[in-house]
Amino acid sequence: MLDNILTYPQGAESDPFFAALTTALLPILGYDEDTEYYCSPRGRYCTLCGECGRSRLMSNHEMLYHALFAASGAAFCFDAPEDDDCESKTYPGALSGWRWDDEFVDRLTRVCGVSYCRRRGDDVDVSEQIARSLSRGYPVLARLGASGNCVFGDYAAWCVVTGCDGDALRGRDSCFRYLSAFAEYADSNADSEFILHGWRERLNDAMIFTGRTEPSVSFREILRHIIDVLRCGAREDYRREVFGLIDGASGENAQMAAFILTSMVGYPIEARWHAAEAFCSKDNILVNLSNDEQLKAKLADLMFSRYIQNDNDETHGVCWKIWNLLGGWGERGYELAPDAAERICQSEVKAVLRRLYTRVFDNDEAVLRGLCELVD
């Protein structure tokens, strides 16, 4: 059984797949507490000043998450590709029932420089493949379902396998304990280490890492993929839905419209932040794919100014304004203001919502234009 596997998620990591994937990849890629971490706010490598309250390994976990999320293109969507509640998915080719297809996973493994195979519980060699991976010191990424407490649905819950002994599977679950209805945990309430018996019946998907390779995707190839995501035709459907909700909010549907409009910014506010953090760093697996310092500097300026620069109509700040306009997810926590339905019916509030959402869309279009100019 593998030891010292970092808990997840770390910090603002909401996507169950990327959080678990990052934890699984850390030991495979050789990260430990002594691995250097570039601190962008300080403009230097970490000196363990203690201001952030995290270890280097925790910080590297979040940076690896930033980089993987950005490289996948999912950080530039308005919804998670696996979220079946979204009718018009903004990741190209992600229809209802999309489940981390091979092209999606291949891109990530090519960025990292790892090889892998996929298995299900009914594959005859699944135990052998898992055991072989663990013998190399490589954790296994597994989708075993959940207990009704996973964002996007139980099918979206992933865990990290660290041991396998016949009928018993051991590993690290999310801190949210997705497997709580059918797995056993360590005694501590804060611990997410689990043991699961009869695991084959629950194994929907396993990503089993088989070795290290050289990264086999170019930086510009990743940028072209992000361009394709930002050009996804479903974005226009999303835009029409947003403005339709704003213009049509009245009477009995006002409360629901307010809730949906505040919920819809939940994904981009965090996703664009991850994207900007990835491209603004001077040292991570994504930016290290290129030696073109001028290109990377221009990308960092573009992502920073459009997504996270304070008081610049940046997406992160604008999404907070949308939330707070309706009293949602700010000081009040995760609830709308009692008068949110009344507010959204006011013409001046509708006008502000349209302006703010327009800015979110405009920022993405500016990033798209900037990427096209830099790549073409």
XYZ file of C-alpha atoms in Angstrom:
376
model
C 0.000 0.000 0.000
C 1.275 3.458 -0.896
C 1.725 5.928 1.954
C 1.788 9.714 2.275
C -0.746 10.390 -0.469
C -1.896 13.994 -0.182
C -5.513 14.755 0.651
C -7.700 16.534 -1.867
C -9.120 18.922 -2.842
C -6.604 21.600 -1.888
C -7.737 25.223 -1.871
C -10.297 26.212 -4.494
C -10.420 22.910 -6.381
C -14.048 22.119 -7.169
C -13.752 19.595 -9.981
C -13.660 16.046 -8.503
C -11.786 14.569 -11.476
C -8.970 17.106 -11.603
C -8.536 17.149 -7.820
C -8.153 13.356 -7.655
C -6.007 13.252 -10.797
C -3.635 15.820 -9.317
C -3.224 13.833 -6.105
C -2.539 10.652 -8.105
C 0.035 12.358 -10.328
C 2.089 14.059 -7.613
C 4.158 10.973 -6.637
C 4.324 9.754 -10.241
C 5.826 13.060 -11.348
C 8.203 13.100 -8.390
C 6.676 15.858 -6.292
C 7.421 15.860 -2.564
C 7.781 18.409 0.225
C 11.187 19.468 -1.111
C 10.004 20.173 -4.660
C 10.351 23.873 -5.426
C 7.198 25.925 -5.907
C 7.094 29.221 -7.775
C 5.013 31.761 -5.836
C 3.547 34.171 -8.392
C 2.313 36.795 -5.872
C 5.853 37.025 -4.447
C 7.563 36.666 -7.810
C 10.000 34.090 -6.429
C 10.322 30.477 -5.400
C 8.770 29.547 -2.070
C 10.897 30.342 0.989
C 8.394 28.793 3.448
C 7.559 32.239 4.776
C 4.337 30.785 6.184
C 2.043 33.549 4.970
C -0.137 31.223 2.869
C -0.330 28.599 5.615
C 0.494 25.745 3.241
C 3.373 23.403 2.608
C 5.194 23.371 -0.709
C 3.493 20.098 -1.609
C 0.039 21.585 -1.009
C 0.923 24.601 -3.141
C 2.318 22.390 -5.894
C -0.923 20.376 -5.795
C -2.951 23.501 -6.518
C -0.526 24.638 -9.232
C -0.653 21.243 -10.926
C -4.453 21.439 -10.773
C -4.295 24.926 -12.365
C -2.090 23.622 -15.164
C -4.070 20.448 -15.898
C -7.397 22.282 -15.825
C -6.108 24.944 -18.201
C -4.404 22.488 -20.567
C -7.601 20.435 -20.870
C -9.504 23.491 -22.099
C -12.216 22.902 -19.469
C -11.086 26.036 -17.623
C -12.438 28.096 -20.537
C -15.959 26.602 -20.481
C -19.109 27.760 -18.711
C -19.877 24.283 -17.410
C -18.051 21.049 -16.636
C -18.031 18.672 -19.644
C -19.366 15.874 -17.412
C -22.270 17.955 -16.041
C -25.396 16.384 -17.554
C -27.609 19.131 -16.132
C -26.314 21.461 -18.846
C -28.246 21.174 -22.100
C -25.786 23.200 -24.176
C -22.339 22.086 -23.070
C -19.589 24.532 -23.933
C -16.819 21.932 -24.301
C -16.606 20.821 -27.962
C -18.075 17.375 -28.488
C -19.270 16.932 -24.900
C -22.795 15.624 -25.271
C -24.957 14.328 -22.436
C -23.272 11.280 -20.937
C -19.742 12.482 -21.767
C -17.342 10.685 -19.429
C -13.715 11.792 -19.790
C -13.151 10.374 -23.262
C -9.742 9.085 -24.327
C -8.905 12.178 -26.373
C -9.470 14.345 -23.287
C -7.350 12.123 -21.025
C -4.659 11.596 -23.678
C -4.071 15.334 -23.878
C -3.479 15.539 -20.140
C -1.141 12.554 -20.003
C 0.821 13.871 -22.964
C 1.298 17.178 -21.134
C 2.535 15.346 -18.025
C 4.608 12.741 -19.809
C 2.922 9.627 -18.431
C 1.483 6.526 -20.085
C -1.705 4.809 -18.935
C -4.368 2.241 -19.684
C -8.062 2.158 -18.746
C -9.989 -0.709 -17.206
C -13.429 -1.477 -15.774
C -14.364 -3.821 -12.957
C -15.341 -6.627 -15.343
C -12.014 -6.644 -17.207
C -10.202 -9.893 -16.451
C -6.804 -8.258 -15.934
C -7.905 -5.256 -13.896
C -6.478 -6.581 -10.599
C -3.179 -7.436 -12.264
C -2.907 -4.011 -13.883
C -3.704 -2.194 -10.640
C -1.190 -4.297 -8.708
C 1.493 -3.633 -11.316
C 0.905 0.119 -11.137
C 1.012 0.155 -7.339
C 4.233 -1.884 -7.362
C 5.816 0.974 -9.333
C 4.709 3.432 -6.667
C 1.976 4.795 -8.931
C -1.495 5.446 -7.466
C -4.511 4.530 -9.603
C -7.357 6.891 -10.431
C -10.735 5.166 -10.005
C -14.403 6.051 -10.438
C -16.453 4.043 -7.958
C -19.651 6.068 -7.689
C -20.684 8.176 -4.712
C -23.225 8.488 -1.933
C -25.333 11.314 -3.301
C -22.927 14.044 -2.226
C -20.817 14.667 -5.327
C -21.048 17.815 -7.410
C -22.316 17.029 -10.953
C -23.690 13.676 -9.736
C -22.480 10.400 -8.256
C -21.006 9.310 -11.594
C -18.490 12.195 -11.353
C -16.792 11.043 -8.139
C -13.186 9.906 -8.481
C -10.833 8.522 -5.843
C -7.165 7.563 -5.614
C -6.338 3.875 -5.102
C -3.258 3.154 -2.994
C -3.619 -0.567 -2.260
C -5.378 -3.691 -3.542
C -5.594 -7.023 -1.735
C -8.031 -9.401 -3.384
C -11.547 -8.233 -2.595
C -10.334 -5.177 -0.672
C -9.440 -1.885 -2.323
C -7.718 0.827 -0.290
C -7.217 4.428 -1.150
C -7.713 8.116 -0.592
C -11.192 9.534 -1.060
C -12.067 13.217 -1.442
C -12.302 15.172 1.803
C -16.054 15.204 1.066
C -16.118 11.414 1.504
C -17.969 10.496 -1.656
C -17.836 6.791 -0.786
C -19.344 7.183 2.687
C -22.409 4.970 2.064
C -20.456 1.860 1.132
C -16.801 2.207 2.210
C -15.070 2.109 5.587
C -12.859 4.994 6.708
C -10.031 5.492 9.160
C -11.100 6.409 12.684
C -10.419 10.124 12.373
C -13.288 12.195 11.003
C -10.732 14.303 9.166
C -9.189 11.335 7.391
C -10.427 10.211 3.977
C -8.464 6.953 3.728
C -10.892 4.159 2.880
C -11.195 0.444 2.401
C -13.839 -0.945 0.047
C -14.837 -4.601 -0.254
C -16.441 -5.929 -3.427
C -14.865 -3.127 -5.397
C -15.094 -4.793 -8.820
C -18.871 -4.355 -8.890
C -18.473 -0.628 -8.331
C -15.522 0.108 -10.594
C -16.882 2.136 -13.509
C -13.531 3.356 -14.763
C -9.876 3.120 -13.735
C -6.988 5.123 -15.146
C -3.934 2.999 -14.458
C -0.588 4.705 -14.960
C 2.043 2.502 -16.547
C 5.181 4.612 -16.871
C 6.920 7.915 -17.547
C 7.507 9.311 -21.027
C 8.609 12.603 -22.503
C 5.809 15.185 -22.821
C 4.487 14.737 -26.352
C 2.293 17.766 -26.906
C 3.501 21.217 -27.877
C 2.591 24.440 -26.110
C 1.074 25.829 -29.281
C -1.000 22.680 -29.706
C -2.501 23.326 -26.275
C -3.184 26.951 -27.203
C -4.922 25.875 -30.422
C -7.099 23.513 -28.410
C -8.084 26.366 -26.071
C -8.973 28.422 -29.143
C -11.263 25.598 -30.284
C -12.958 25.586 -26.875
C -13.467 29.358 -26.950
C -14.995 29.034 -30.431
C -17.473 26.325 -29.367
C -20.836 27.086 -30.978
C -22.753 26.231 -27.790
C -21.430 29.422 -26.217
C -23.982 31.388 -28.242
C -26.756 29.179 -26.868
C -25.424 29.867 -23.389
C -25.378 33.608 -24.042
C -28.964 33.560 -25.321
C -30.055 31.602 -22.262
C -28.454 34.150 -19.940
C -30.023 37.181 -21.573
C -33.345 35.365 -21.922
C -33.385 34.728 -18.178
C -32.566 38.366 -17.439
C -35.158 39.816 -19.818
C -37.833 37.284 -18.923
C -37.511 37.461 -15.133
C -40.879 38.469 -13.704
C -43.610 37.288 -11.372
C -43.470 33.635 -10.392
C -40.294 32.784 -12.322
C -38.214 35.631 -10.847
C -36.834 33.660 -7.888
C -35.745 30.775 -10.091
C -34.226 33.162 -12.643
C -32.196 34.851 -9.897
C -30.988 31.490 -8.627
C -29.989 30.233 -12.080
C -28.210 33.460 -13.018
C -26.116 33.447 -9.859
C -25.431 29.715 -10.233
C -24.289 30.119 -13.826
C -21.299 32.249 -12.813
C -20.145 29.645 -10.286
C -18.136 27.738 -12.886
C -16.421 30.580 -14.805
C -15.455 32.558 -11.694
C -13.286 29.688 -10.509
C -12.340 28.162 -13.856
C -10.931 31.389 -15.336
C -8.990 31.978 -12.127
C -7.363 28.561 -12.491
C -6.546 29.331 -16.127
C -4.949 32.664 -15.283
C -2.935 31.207 -12.407
C -1.584 28.512 -14.716
C -0.443 30.906 -17.432
C 0.851 33.565 -15.023
C 3.198 31.145 -13.277
C 6.802 30.934 -14.394
C 7.168 27.260 -13.502
C 4.599 24.496 -14.009
C 4.107 21.557 -16.367
C 2.104 23.676 -18.811
C 4.274 26.764 -19.270
C 7.408 24.610 -19.147
C 6.364 23.120 -22.494
C 7.659 26.297 -24.174
C 10.961 28.160 -24.129
C 9.433 31.199 -25.841
C 9.591 33.645 -22.957
C 8.098 36.490 -24.990
C 5.061 34.397 -25.923
C 4.546 33.290 -22.330
C 4.847 36.843 -21.025
C 2.183 38.060 -23.465
C -0.092 35.176 -22.503
C 0.358 35.941 -18.825
C -0.548 39.603 -19.392
C -3.598 38.607 -21.442
C -4.945 36.103 -18.906
C -4.154 38.312 -15.927
C -5.808 41.449 -17.305
C -8.963 39.709 -18.540
C -9.498 37.208 -15.765
C -7.992 38.182 -12.395
C -6.580 41.739 -12.346
C -8.456 43.611 -9.620
C -10.631 46.596 -10.561
C -10.206 45.929 -14.279
C -13.641 44.533 -15.189
C -11.923 41.149 -14.987
C -14.074 38.020 -15.050
C -13.339 37.012 -11.462
C -14.409 40.373 -10.044
C -17.373 40.751 -12.395
C -18.771 37.372 -11.368
C -18.584 38.432 -7.729
C -20.564 41.553 -8.648
C -23.247 39.394 -10.274
C -23.489 37.267 -7.155
C -23.640 40.240 -4.826
C -26.159 42.085 -6.978
C -28.709 39.454 -6.031
C -27.356 38.896 -2.536
C -26.009 35.468 -3.369
C -22.825 33.681 -2.316
C -21.067 36.624 -0.761
C -21.475 37.625 2.858
C -24.725 35.662 3.030
C -23.031 32.395 2.154
C -24.737 30.246 -0.487
C -28.194 31.809 -0.348
C -29.943 34.447 -2.385
C -31.111 37.589 -0.662
C -34.721 37.360 0.598
C -35.702 40.017 -1.938
C -33.723 38.563 -4.879
C -36.925 37.966 -6.886
C -37.959 41.561 -6.369
C -34.531 42.886 -7.286
C -34.228 40.990 -10.563
C -37.550 42.390 -11.771
C -36.239 45.952 -11.515
C -35.234 47.458 -14.842
C -32.056 48.981 -13.459
C -30.942 45.628 -12.029
C -31.663 43.917 -15.345
C -29.524 46.537 -17.096
C -26.615 45.980 -14.705
C -26.879 42.201 -15.076
C -26.778 42.495 -18.844
C -23.740 44.755 -18.664
C -21.889 42.472 -16.247
C -22.619 39.280 -18.159
C -21.623 41.024 -21.383
C -18.272 41.793 -19.794
C -17.775 38.108 -18.925
C -18.408 37.158 -22.546
C -16.280 40.047 -23.851
C -13.323 38.946 -21.731
C -13.426 35.486 -23.271
C -13.650 36.974 -26.740
C -10.646 39.208 -25.996
C -8.669 36.164 -24.832
C -9.704 34.331 -28.008
C -8.527 37.205 -30.197
C -5.273 37.460 -28.268
C -4.588 33.740 -28.570
C -5.278 33.769 -32.306
C -2.861 36.665 -32.787
C -0.152 34.915 -30.773
C -0.527 31.478 -32.329
C -1.354 32.178 -35.985
